[in-house]
CSV table of C-alpha atoms in Angstrom, one decimal:
chain,number,residue,atom,x,y,z
A,1,MET,CA,-59.7,31.3,-6.1
A,2,GLY,CA,-59.3,28.9,-3.2
A,3,GLU,CA,-59.6,29.6,0.5
A,4,ARG,CA,-56.5,30.8,2.4
A,5,ILE,CA,-56.0,29.7,6.0
A,6,VAL,CA,-53.4,31.2,8.3
A,7,LEU,CA,-52.2,29.1,11.2
A,8,GLY,CA,-50.0,30.3,14.0
A,9,PRO,CA,-48.5,30.8,16.4
A,10,PHE,CA,-47.9,27.1,17.2
A,11,ASN,CA,-47.5,26.0,20.8
A,12,ARG,CA,-44.9,23.5,21.8
A,13,VAL,CA,-42.6,24.8,19.0
A,14,GLU,CA,-39.3,26.5,19.7
A,15,GLY,CA,-39.7,30.1,18.5
A,16,ASP,CA,-42.3,31.7,16.2
A,17,LEU,CA,-43.9,29.9,13.2
A,18,GLU,CA,-46.7,30.9,10.8
A,19,VAL,CA,-48.1,28.7,8.1
A,20,GLN,CA,-50.3,29.9,5.3
A,21,LEU,CA,-52.4,27.3,3.5
A,22,GLU,CA,-54.1,27.6,0.1
A,23,VAL,CA,-57.1,25.2,0.0
A,24,ALA,CA,-58.7,23.9,-3.1
A,25,ASP,CA,-61.3,21.1,-3.5
A,26,GLY,CA,-61.1,20.3,0.2
A,27,ARG,CA,-57.3,19.8,0.3
A,28,VAL,CA,-54.2,21.8,0.9
A,29,ALA,CA,-53.0,23.0,-2.6
A,30,ALA,CA,-50.0,25.0,-1.5
A,31,ALA,CA,-48.3,26.0,1.8
A,32,TYR,CA,-46.1,28.9,2.7
A,33,VAL,CA,-43.9,28.6,5.8
A,34,ASN,CA,-42.9,31.9,7.5
A,35,SER,CA,-40.2,32.2,10.1
A,36,PRO,CA,-41.2,35.7,11.4
A,37,LEU,CA,-38.4,36.3,14.0
A,38,PHE,CA,-35.1,37.9,12.9
A,39,ARG,CA,-32.2,37.3,15.3
A,40,GLY,CA,-29.0,38.9,13.8
A,41,PHE,CA,-26.4,36.6,15.3
A,42,GLU,CA,-24.4,36.4,12.1
A,43,GLN,CA,-24.1,40.2,12.1
A,44,ILE,CA,-23.3,40.3,15.9
A,45,LEU,CA,-20.3,37.9,15.3
A,46,ARG,CA,-18.6,40.0,12.6
A,47,GLY,CA,-15.6,41.8,14.0
A,48,LYS,CA,-15.4,39.7,17.1
A,49,ASP,CA,-12.5,37.6,18.3
A,50,PRO,CA,-13.1,34.2,16.7
A,51,ARG,CA,-13.1,32.5,20.1
A,52,ASP,CA,-16.1,34.7,21.1
A,53,ALA,CA,-18.2,32.4,18.9
A,54,LEU,CA,-18.0,29.7,21.6
A,55,VAL,CA,-19.8,32.1,24.0
A,56,LEU,CA,-22.3,33.7,21.6
A,57,VAL,CA,-23.6,30.9,19.3
A,58,PRO,CA,-24.9,28.7,22.0
A,59,ARG,CA,-27.3,31.6,22.8
A,60,ILE,CA,-29.0,31.0,19.5
A,61,CYS,CA,-31.1,28.3,21.1
A,62,GLY,CA,-31.5,27.1,24.7
A,63,ILE,CA,-32.7,23.6,23.7
A,64,CYS,CA,-29.9,22.8,21.2
A,65,SER,CA,-27.1,25.0,22.5
A,66,VAL,CA,-24.6,22.1,22.8
A,67,SER,CA,-25.0,21.4,19.0
A,68,GLN,CA,-24.2,25.1,18.3
A,69,SER,CA,-21.2,24.9,20.6
A,70,ALA,CA,-20.0,21.7,18.9
A,71,ALA,CA,-20.3,23.2,15.4
A,72,ALA,CA,-18.5,26.4,16.5
A,73,ALA,CA,-15.7,24.4,18.1
A,74,ALA,CA,-15.4,22.2,15.0
A,75,ALA,CA,-15.1,25.3,12.7
A,76,LEU,CA,-12.4,26.8,15.0
A,77,ARG,CA,-10.6,23.4,15.1
A,78,GLU,CA,-10.4,23.3,11.3
A,79,ALA,CA,-9.2,26.9,11.2
A,80,MET,CA,-6.5,26.1,13.9
A,81,GLY,CA,-5.5,22.7,12.4
A,82,LEU,CA,-6.0,20.9,15.7
A,83,ALA,CA,-6.3,17.2,16.4
A,84,VAL,CA,-8.5,16.2,19.3
A,85,PRO,CA,-7.3,13.5,21.7
A,86,ALA,CA,-9.3,10.4,22.1
A,87,ASN,CA,-10.8,11.4,25.5
A,88,GLY,CA,-11.8,14.7,24.0
A,89,GLU,CA,-13.7,13.0,21.2
A,90,LEU,CA,-15.4,10.7,23.6
A,91,ALA,CA,-16.4,13.5,26.0
A,92,GLY,CA,-17.6,15.7,23.1
A,93,ASN,CA,-19.8,12.8,21.7
A,94,LEU,CA,-21.2,12.2,25.1
A,95,VAL,CA,-22.2,15.8,25.7
A,96,LEU,CA,-23.8,16.1,22.3
A,97,ALA,CA,-25.5,12.8,22.5
A,98,ALA,CA,-26.9,13.7,25.9
A,99,GLU,CA,-28.5,16.8,24.5
A,100,ASN,CA,-29.7,15.1,21.3
A,101,LEU,CA,-31.4,12.2,23.2
A,102,ALA,CA,-32.9,14.6,25.7
A,103,ASP,CA,-34.4,16.5,22.8
A,104,HIS,CA,-35.8,13.3,21.3
A,105,PHE,CA,-37.2,12.3,24.6
A,106,THR,CA,-38.7,15.8,25.2
A,107,HIS,CA,-40.2,15.9,21.7
A,108,PHE,CA,-42.0,12.6,22.1
A,109,TYR,CA,-43.4,13.1,25.6
A,110,LEU,CA,-44.0,16.8,25.9
A,111,PHE,CA,-44.2,18.2,22.4
A,112,PHE,CA,-45.7,15.6,20.1
A,113,MET,CA,-47.9,13.1,22.0
A,114,PRO,CA,-50.0,15.6,23.9
A,115,ASP,CA,-51.8,16.4,20.6
A,116,PHE,CA,-53.5,13.0,20.7
A,117,ALA,CA,-55.1,13.8,24.1
A,118,ARG,CA,-57.2,16.6,22.6
A,119,GLU,CA,-61.0,16.3,22.8
A,120,ALA,CA,-61.1,16.4,19.0
A,121,TYR,CA,-60.1,12.7,19.2
A,122,ALA,CA,-62.7,11.7,21.8
A,123,GLY,CA,-64.3,8.4,20.8
A,124,ARG,CA,-61.2,6.9,19.2
A,125,PRO,CA,-60.5,3.5,20.7
A,126,TRP,CA,-57.1,4.7,22.0
A,127,PHE,CA,-58.3,8.1,23.3
A,128,ASP,CA,-58.8,7.3,27.0
A,129,ALA,CA,-55.3,5.8,27.2
A,130,ALA,CA,-53.7,8.7,25.3
A,131,ARG,CA,-55.5,11.2,27.5
A,132,ALA,CA,-54.5,9.5,30.8
A,133,ARG,CA,-50.9,9.2,29.6
A,134,PHE,CA,-50.2,12.3,27.6
A,135,LYS,CA,-52.6,15.1,28.4
A,136,ALA,CA,-50.6,18.2,29.0
A,137,VAL,CA,-49.8,18.9,32.7
A,138,HIS,CA,-52.2,16.2,33.9
A,139,GLY,CA,-51.0,13.1,32.1
A,140,SER,CA,-48.9,10.5,33.9
A,141,ALA,CA,-46.1,10.8,31.2
A,142,ALA,CA,-45.3,14.4,32.2
A,143,ALA,CA,-45.0,13.5,35.9
A,144,GLU,CA,-42.7,10.6,35.1
A,145,ALA,CA,-40.7,11.8,32.0
A,146,VAL,CA,-39.7,15.2,33.4
A,147,PRO,CA,-37.7,13.8,36.4
A,148,ALA,CA,-36.2,11.1,34.1
A,149,ARG,CA,-35.0,13.8,31.7
A,150,ALA,CA,-33.6,15.9,34.5
A,151,ALA,CA,-31.7,12.9,35.9
A,152,PHE,CA,-30.3,12.0,32.4
A,153,LEU,CA,-29.1,15.6,31.9
A,154,GLN,CA,-26.9,15.3,35.0
A,155,LEU,CA,-24.5,13.7,32.5
A,156,THR,CA,-24.0,17.2,31.0
A,157,GLY,CA,-23.4,18.7,34.4
A,158,ILE,CA,-20.6,16.2,35.0
A,159,LEU,CA,-19.1,16.4,31.5
A,160,ALA,CA,-19.7,20.1,30.7
A,161,GLY,CA,-20.3,22.0,33.9
A,162,LYS,CA,-23.8,23.0,33.0
A,163,TRP,CA,-26.6,22.9,30.4
A,164,PRO,CA,-27.5,24.9,28.4
A,165,HIS,CA,-24.7,27.2,27.1
A,166,THR,CA,-21.7,25.1,28.3
A,167,LEU,CA,-18.2,26.4,27.5
A,168,SER,CA,-16.5,23.1,28.0
A,169,LEU,CA,-16.5,22.2,24.2
A,170,GLN,CA,-13.3,23.7,22.8
A,171,PRO,CA,-11.5,23.5,19.4
A,172,GLY,CA,-9.1,21.0,20.9
A,173,GLY,CA,-11.6,18.8,22.7
A,174,SER,CA,-13.2,19.1,26.1
A,175,ALA,CA,-12.0,21.5,28.8
A,176,ARG,CA,-13.6,19.4,31.5
A,177,ALA,CA,-11.6,16.3,32.3
A,178,VAL,CA,-13.4,13.3,33.8
A,179,SER,CA,-12.1,11.6,37.0
A,180,ALA,CA,-12.4,7.9,37.7
A,181,ALA,CA,-15.2,8.5,40.2
A,182,GLU,CA,-17.1,10.6,37.7
A,183,LYS,CA,-16.7,7.9,35.1
A,184,ILE,CA,-18.6,5.5,37.4
A,185,ARG,CA,-21.3,8.1,38.0
A,186,LEU,CA,-21.7,8.6,34.3
A,187,TYR,CA,-22.2,5.0,33.7
A,188,ALA,CA,-24.7,4.7,36.5
A,189,LEU,CA,-26.8,7.6,35.0
A,190,LEU,CA,-26.9,5.9,31.6
A,191,ARG,CA,-28.0,2.6,33.1
A,192,GLU,CA,-30.7,4.5,35.0
A,193,PHE,CA,-31.9,6.1,31.8
A,194,ARG,CA,-31.8,2.8,30.0
A,195,ARG,CA,-34.0,1.2,32.6
A,196,TRP,CA,-36.6,4.0,32.3
A,197,LEU,CA,-36.7,3.6,28.5
A,198,GLU,CA,-37.0,-0.1,28.6
A,199,ARG,CA,-39.8,0.0,31.2
A,200,HIS,CA,-41.9,2.9,29.9
A,201,THR,CA,-41.0,4.0,26.3
A,202,PHE,CA,-40.5,0.6,24.8
A,203,GLY,CA,-41.5,-2.1,27.3
A,204,ASP,CA,-38.5,-4.1,25.9
A,205,THR,CA,-34.8,-4.0,25.7
A,206,LEU,CA,-33.0,-1.3,23.7
A,207,GLU,CA,-31.3,-4.0,21.7
A,208,THR,CA,-34.6,-5.6,20.7
A,209,ILE,CA,-35.9,-2.2,19.3
A,210,ALA,CA,-32.6,-1.5,17.5
A,211,ALA,CA,-32.8,-4.9,15.8
A,212,LEU,CA,-36.3,-4.3,14.3
A,213,ASP,CA,-35.6,-4.4,10.5
A,214,SER,CA,-38.9,-3.6,8.8
A,215,ALA,CA,-42.3,-2.0,9.2
A,216,ASP,CA,-43.8,-5.5,9.4
A,217,ALA,CA,-41.3,-6.4,12.1
A,218,LEU,CA,-42.3,-3.3,14.0
A,219,ALA,CA,-46.0,-4.1,13.7
A,220,ALA,CA,-45.4,-7.7,14.7
A,221,TRP,CA,-43.5,-6.6,17.8
A,222,ALA,CA,-46.3,-4.2,18.8
A,223,ALA,CA,-48.9,-6.9,18.4
A,224,ALA,CA,-47.2,-9.8,20.0
A,225,ARG,CA,-44.4,-8.6,22.3
A,226,ALA,CA,-45.0,-5.0,23.4
A,227,PRO,CA,-46.8,-4.7,26.8
A,228,ALA,CA,-49.8,-2.5,27.2
A,229,SER,CA,-47.7,-0.1,29.1
A,230,SER,CA,-45.3,0.6,26.2
A,231,ASP,CA,-45.6,4.2,25.0
A,232,LEU,CA,-44.2,3.2,21.6
A,233,ARG,CA,-46.9,0.6,21.3
A,234,LEU,CA,-49.6,3.2,22.0
A,235,PHE,CA,-48.1,5.6,19.5
A,236,LEU,CA,-48.1,2.8,16.8
A,237,GLU,CA,-51.8,2.1,17.6
A,238,ILE,CA,-52.6,5.8,17.2
A,239,ALA,CA,-50.5,6.1,14.0
A,240,ASP,CA,-52.3,3.1,12.4
A,241,ASP,CA,-55.7,4.5,13.2
A,242,LEU,CA,-55.0,8.0,12.0
A,243,GLY,CA,-52.9,7.0,9.0
A,244,LEU,CA,-49.8,8.9,10.1
A,245,ALA,CA,-47.7,6.8,7.7
A,246,ARG,CA,-49.6,8.4,4.8
A,247,ILE,CA,-49.1,12.1,5.6
A,248,GLY,CA,-46.0,14.4,5.8
A,249,ARG,CA,-44.0,13.2,2.8
A,250,ALA,CA,-41.7,15.7,1.2
A,251,THR,CA,-38.8,14.9,-1.2
A,252,ASP,CA,-37.4,11.7,0.4
A,253,ARG,CA,-34.0,13.1,-0.3
A,254,PHE,CA,-32.0,13.1,2.9
A,255,ILE,CA,-28.8,14.6,4.2
A,256,SER,CA,-26.6,13.7,7.1
A,257,HIS,CA,-23.3,15.3,8.2
A,258,GLY,CA,-22.4,12.1,10.0
A,259,ALA,CA,-22.8,11.9,13.8
A,260,TYR,CA,-20.5,11.1,16.7
A,261,PRO,CA,-17.1,10.6,15.1
A,262,LEU,CA,-14.4,8.6,16.7
A,263,ALA,CA,-10.9,8.3,15.1
A,264,GLY,CA,-12.4,9.5,11.8
A,265,THR,CA,-15.4,7.2,11.7
A,266,PRO,CA,-18.8,8.4,12.7
A,267,LEU,CA,-21.3,6.2,14.6
A,268,PHE,CA,-23.9,7.3,11.9
A,269,ALA,CA,-22.6,7.7,8.4
A,270,ARG,CA,-22.3,10.9,6.4
A,271,GLY,CA,-23.9,11.2,3.0
A,272,VAL,CA,-26.9,12.0,0.8
A,273,TRP,CA,-29.8,9.6,0.2
A,274,GLN,CA,-30.8,9.6,-3.5
A,275,PRO,CA,-34.4,8.4,-3.8
A,276,GLU,CA,-34.1,7.8,-7.5
A,277,THR,CA,-31.6,5.0,-7.0
A,278,ALA,CA,-32.2,4.2,-3.3
A,279,THR,CA,-28.4,4.7,-2.7
A,280,VAL,CA,-26.2,6.9,-0.6
A,281,ALA,CA,-24.0,9.5,-2.5
A,282,ALA,CA,-21.1,11.4,-1.0
A,283,PHE,CA,-22.0,14.7,0.7
A,284,ASP,CA,-20.1,17.6,-0.8
A,285,PRO,CA,-20.6,20.8,1.2
A,286,ASP,CA,-19.3,22.8,-1.7
A,287,GLU,CA,-22.6,22.1,-3.5
A,288,ILE,CA,-24.6,24.1,-0.9
A,289,ARG,CA,-26.1,27.4,-1.9
A,290,GLU,CA,-28.4,29.7,0.2
A,291,ASP,CA,-31.2,31.0,-2.0
A,292,LEU,CA,-32.6,34.4,-0.9
A,293,SER,CA,-35.3,34.9,-3.5
A,294,HIS,CA,-38.2,34.6,-1.1
A,295,ALA,CA,-36.4,35.6,2.1
A,296,TRP,CA,-36.4,39.2,3.5
A,297,MET,CA,-32.7,39.4,2.7
A,298,GLN,CA,-30.7,41.3,0.2
A,299,GLY,CA,-28.4,39.5,-2.3
A,300,GLU,CA,-28.2,36.5,-4.5
A,301,ALA,CA,-27.7,32.8,-3.9
A,302,ARG,CA,-24.3,32.1,-2.5
A,303,HIS,CA,-22.2,29.4,-0.8
A,304,PRO,CA,-22.0,30.0,3.0
A,305,TRP,CA,-18.3,30.9,2.7
A,306,ARG,CA,-19.4,34.0,0.8
A,307,GLY,CA,-22.8,34.4,2.5
A,308,LEU,CA,-24.4,37.6,3.6
A,309,THR,CA,-27.1,38.3,6.1
A,310,GLU,CA,-28.5,41.8,5.2
A,311,PRO,CA,-32.2,42.3,6.1
A,312,ASP,CA,-34.6,43.8,3.6
A,313,ALA,CA,-38.0,43.8,5.4
A,314,ASP,CA,-39.8,45.4,2.3
A,315,LYS,CA,-38.6,43.0,-0.3
A,316,ASP,CA,-41.2,42.2,-2.9
A,317,GLY,CA,-42.1,38.5,-3.1
A,318,ALA,CA,-40.5,37.6,0.2
A,319,TYR,CA,-42.5,35.9,3.0
A,320,SER,CA,-40.0,34.6,5.5
A,321,TRP,CA,-36.8,35.6,7.4
A,322,CYS,CA,-35.5,32.1,6.7
A,323,LYS,CA,-33.1,31.5,3.8
A,324,ALA,CA,-33.6,28.6,1.4
A,325,PRO,CA,-30.5,26.3,1.5
A,326,ARG,CA,-30.3,23.9,-1.4
A,327,LEU,CA,-27.8,21.1,-2.1
A,328,ALA,CA,-26.9,20.9,-5.8
A,329,GLY,CA,-30.1,22.9,-6.4
A,330,ARG,CA,-32.3,20.4,-4.6
A,331,VAL,CA,-34.5,20.4,-1.5
A,332,VAL,CA,-33.2,18.0,1.2
A,333,GLU,CA,-34.6,16.9,4.5
A,334,CYS,CA,-32.5,16.3,7.6
A,335,GLY,CA,-33.2,14.8,11.1
A,336,ALA,CA,-33.3,11.5,12.8
A,337,LEU,CA,-35.0,9.8,9.9
A,338,ALA,CA,-32.4,11.2,7.5
A,339,ARG,CA,-29.6,10.0,9.7
A,340,GLN,CA,-30.9,6.5,10.0
A,341,VAL,CA,-31.7,6.2,6.3
A,342,VAL,CA,-28.2,7.4,5.3
A,343,ASP,CA,-26.7,5.1,7.9
A,344,GLY,CA,-28.5,2.2,6.4
A,345,HIS,CA,-30.7,1.1,9.2
A,346,PRO,CA,-33.1,-1.4,7.7
A,347,LEU,CA,-36.2,-0.3,9.6
A,348,ALA,CA,-35.7,3.4,8.5
A,349,ARG,CA,-35.1,2.4,4.9
A,350,ASN,CA,-38.1,0.1,4.8
A,351,LEU,CA,-40.4,2.7,6.3
A,352,VAL,CA,-39.3,5.2,3.6
A,353,ALA,CA,-39.5,2.5,0.8
A,354,ARG,CA,-43.1,1.8,1.9
A,355,ASP,CA,-44.6,5.2,2.6
A,356,GLY,CA,-41.9,7.8,2.2
A,357,ALA,CA,-40.8,10.3,4.8
A,358,SER,CA,-44.0,10.2,6.9
A,359,VAL,CA,-45.0,11.5,10.3
A,360,LEU,CA,-44.8,7.9,11.5
A,361,ALA,CA,-41.3,7.4,10.1
A,362,ARG,CA,-39.9,10.6,11.7
A,363,VAL,CA,-41.2,9.8,15.1
A,364,VAL,CA,-40.2,6.1,15.0
A,365,CYS,CA,-36.6,7.0,14.0
A,366,ARG,CA,-36.3,9.4,16.9
A,367,LEU,CA,-37.1,6.6,19.3
A,368,LEU,CA,-34.9,4.3,17.3
A,369,GLU,CA,-32.0,6.6,18.0
A,370,LEU,CA,-32.7,6.4,21.7
A,371,ALA,CA,-32.4,2.6,21.4
A,372,ARG,CA,-29.2,2.9,19.3
A,373,VAL,CA,-27.3,5.7,21.0
A,374,VAL,CA,-27.7,4.9,24.7
A,375,PRO,CA,-25.7,1.6,24.3
A,376,ALA,CA,-23.0,3.6,22.3
A,377,MET,CA,-22.8,6.1,25.1
A,378,GLU,CA,-22.3,3.3,27.6
A,379,ALA,CA,-19.3,2.1,25.5
A,380,TRP,CA,-17.9,5.7,25.2
A,381,VAL,CA,-18.0,6.1,29.0
A,382,GLN,CA,-16.2,2.8,29.5
A,383,ALA,CA,-13.6,3.9,26.9
A,384,LEU,CA,-12.7,7.1,28.8
A,385,GLN,CA,-9.2,7.1,30.3
A,386,PRO,CA,-9.0,9.4,33.4
A,387,GLY,CA,-5.6,11.0,33.7
A,388,GLU,CA,-5.0,11.1,29.9
A,389,PRO,CA,-5.5,14.4,27.9
A,390,PHE,CA,-8.9,15.7,27.1
A,391,CYS,CA,-8.0,18.8,25.1
A,392,ALA,CA,-5.2,19.9,22.7
A,393,GLN,CA,-4.0,23.5,22.6
A,394,GLY,CA,-3.0,25.6,19.6
A,395,ALA,CA,-2.6,29.1,18.3
A,396,LEU,CA,-5.3,31.0,16.5
A,397,PRO,CA,-4.2,32.2,13.1
A,398,ASP,CA,-4.7,35.7,11.8
A,399,GLU,CA,-6.0,34.4,8.4
A,400,ALA,CA,-8.0,31.2,8.2
A,401,MET,CA,-11.3,29.5,7.3
A,402,GLY,CA,-13.1,26.7,9.1
A,403,CYS,CA,-16.2,24.7,8.6
A,404,GLY,CA,-17.9,22.9,11.4
A,405,LEU,CA,-20.5,20.2,10.4
A,406,VAL,CA,-22.3,18.3,13.2
A,407,GLU,CA,-25.6,16.5,13.7
A,408,ALA,CA,-28.0,18.2,16.1
A,409,ALA,CA,-31.1,16.3,17.2
A,410,ARG,CA,-33.1,18.0,14.4
A,411,GLY,CA,-30.4,17.2,11.8
A,412,ALA,CA,-27.6,18.8,9.8
A,413,LEU,CA,-26.0,21.9,11.4
A,414,GLY,CA,-23.2,23.8,9.7
A,415,HIS,CA,-21.1,26.7,10.8
A,416,TRP,CA,-18.8,28.5,8.3
A,417,LEU,CA,-16.1,30.8,9.8
A,418,VAL,CA,-13.8,33.3,7.9
A,419,ILE,CA,-11.0,34.9,9.9
A,420,ARG,CA,-9.3,38.0,8.6
A,421,HIS,CA,-6.7,40.0,10.5
A,422,GLY,CA,-7.4,37.9,13.6
A,423,ARG,CA,-11.2,38.8,13.6
A,424,ILE,CA,-14.3,37.2,12.3
A,425,ALA,CA,-14.9,38.5,8.8
A,426,GLY,CA,-17.7,36.2,8.0
A,427,TYR,CA,-19.9,33.7,10.0
A,428,GLN,CA,-22.7,31.8,8.4
A,429,ILE,CA,-24.9,29.2,10.0
A,430,ILE,CA,-27.3,26.7,8.4
A,431,ALA,CA,-29.5,25.0,11.0
A,432,PRO,CA,-31.5,21.8,10.6
A,433,THR,CA,-34.8,23.7,10.6
A,434,THR,CA,-33.4,26.1,8.0
A,435,TRP,CA,-33.1,23.0,5.7
A,436,ASN,CA,-36.5,21.7,6.6
A,437,PHE,CA,-38.6,24.8,6.9
A,438,SER,CA,-37.1,26.9,4.1
A,439,PRO,CA,-39.3,29.1,1.8
A,440,ARG,CA,-39.4,28.7,-2.0
A,441,ASP,CA,-36.2,29.2,-4.0
A,442,ALA,CA,-35.7,31.1,-7.3
A,443,ALA,CA,-37.1,28.2,-9.3
A,444,GLY,CA,-40.3,28.3,-7.2
A,445,THR,CA,-39.6,25.0,-5.6
A,446,PRO,CA,-41.2,24.8,-2.1
A,447,GLY,CA,-39.2,23.8,1.0
A,448,ALA,CA,-39.5,20.4,2.7
A,449,LEU,CA,-42.3,21.3,5.1
A,450,GLU,CA,-44.2,23.2,2.4
A,451,GLN,CA,-44.2,20.1,0.2
A,452,ALA,CA,-45.1,17.8,3.2
A,453,LEU,CA,-48.3,19.8,3.9
A,454,VAL,CA,-49.6,19.6,0.4
A,455,GLY,CA,-52.5,17.2,0.0
A,456,LEU,CA,-53.7,17.2,3.5
A,457,PRO,CA,-57.5,17.1,3.8
A,458,ALA,CA,-58.9,20.5,4.7
A,459,ASP,CA,-62.6,19.9,4.7
A,460,ASP,CA,-63.0,18.8,8.3
A,461,ALA,CA,-62.4,20.1,11.8
A,462,ARG,CA,-59.2,18.2,12.2
A,463,VAL,CA,-57.2,20.0,9.5
A,464,PRO,CA,-55.3,22.1,12.1
A,465,LEU,CA,-54.4,18.9,14.0
A,466,ALA,CA,-53.3,17.2,10.8
A,467,VAL,CA,-51.1,20.2,10.0
A,468,GLN,CA,-49.7,20.2,13.6
A,469,HIS,CA,-48.9,16.5,13.4
A,470,VAL,CA,-46.8,17.1,10.2
A,471,VAL,CA,-45.2,20.3,11.6
A,472,ARG,CA,-44.3,18.6,14.9
A,473,SER,CA,-43.0,15.5,13.2
A,474,PHE,CA,-40.0,17.6,12.1
A,475,ASP,CA,-39.4,18.8,15.7
A,476,PRO,CA,-38.8,22.4,14.5
A,477,CYS,CA,-36.6,24.9,16.3
A,478,MET,CA,-37.6,28.2,14.7
A,479,VAL,CA,-35.2,30.3,16.8
A,480,CYS,CA,-32.4,28.5,14.9
A,481,THR,CA,-33.6,29.3,11.4
A,482,VAL,CA,-32.7,33.0,11.2
A,483,HIS,CA,-29.4,34.2,12.6
């Protein structure tokens, strides 16, 4: 019998998380990820007016509420058969992108990098710089990044009225039209955020970072071009010293719902990355099943259209409130790395080809999305046409079904809505962290994080930190996993 270690709660993680590790021969032999908080949102929604979902589902999470709003609006849109005007698509993309990039920014500066300022790393060649920059509360990054984030999120105030829990995202588009003066202000806010990123995060232009096409190119940039003040350069130095490219690998099978659509074409492609052939296959949501074998839930594996959320706290063999979604019976990973691999970005694909889905790859791809999406947002603002429609109207049918698939910062988010007699008869949600932090399925296959933790060294004082680096590399939102 090996040793069993229980870790939790984790700080700087949205919601409650517990991880049990079985250790044998100095390494993690098995991991069990527990989402210990039951919410009940899917039960609360039953019997409500379908439009109430626009008010209720953003309350699932305060940090990714726009994503929940966007998915609910998309599900209602499909049920109502609405087409969104061009301004509505642009405004919706801008609101969602603002939240997603703010999440990436917050994760890097406030959730992930402070771990490297811990005294356990004293003596490392980069430690003094990491402590001065990223130590919680006292580091210079917090003092500079928090005001920059607040200024950037003024975009959401202009476009959506408030953040979080905006009500501007509607089935027909955006309820908040943008004036000509506001369009100028939006562009100025984006240029301000660009300047901050280029000065502090990268020490280079966004276009230069977006053009990096391999791990070697990234390393060469860090060695020859990145200034000492670049936060990405410091992270790469830390990652190289600690071997963060060699830990955190799960299945290397990635899913993306496609992000930021305009006229039917998303900025980032939709699909499933197949590691066996290194190709992208079509994503078929009909292949999704939610396995309940190790969740404190009654029932059997079902597609979300027929899904049930019936708690069973005394269920034998269960160890999490989180369901286990599978795509065609397989574990998949979602998030910024998944989006960039599916979309075909050469840096993301090269990082995965070299070392798999590692801690390094996940963090780099979040920063890569900052470099790729900000210029896209600038173009979307310029394309807005004040005075033209932002939202279409339509009648809510008494009998309908609708599916809303969006990309939150943490990955693939889906809402499945069933309307009967004008009321919600069924509402199922699969959040990104549900995909990534699921328990085992009926076949005994561990979820993505459970696989990613296996093999970590467990014979020295840094095992909790190694585990935290892997956990945080997924940027989990545990409050979203159980509805």
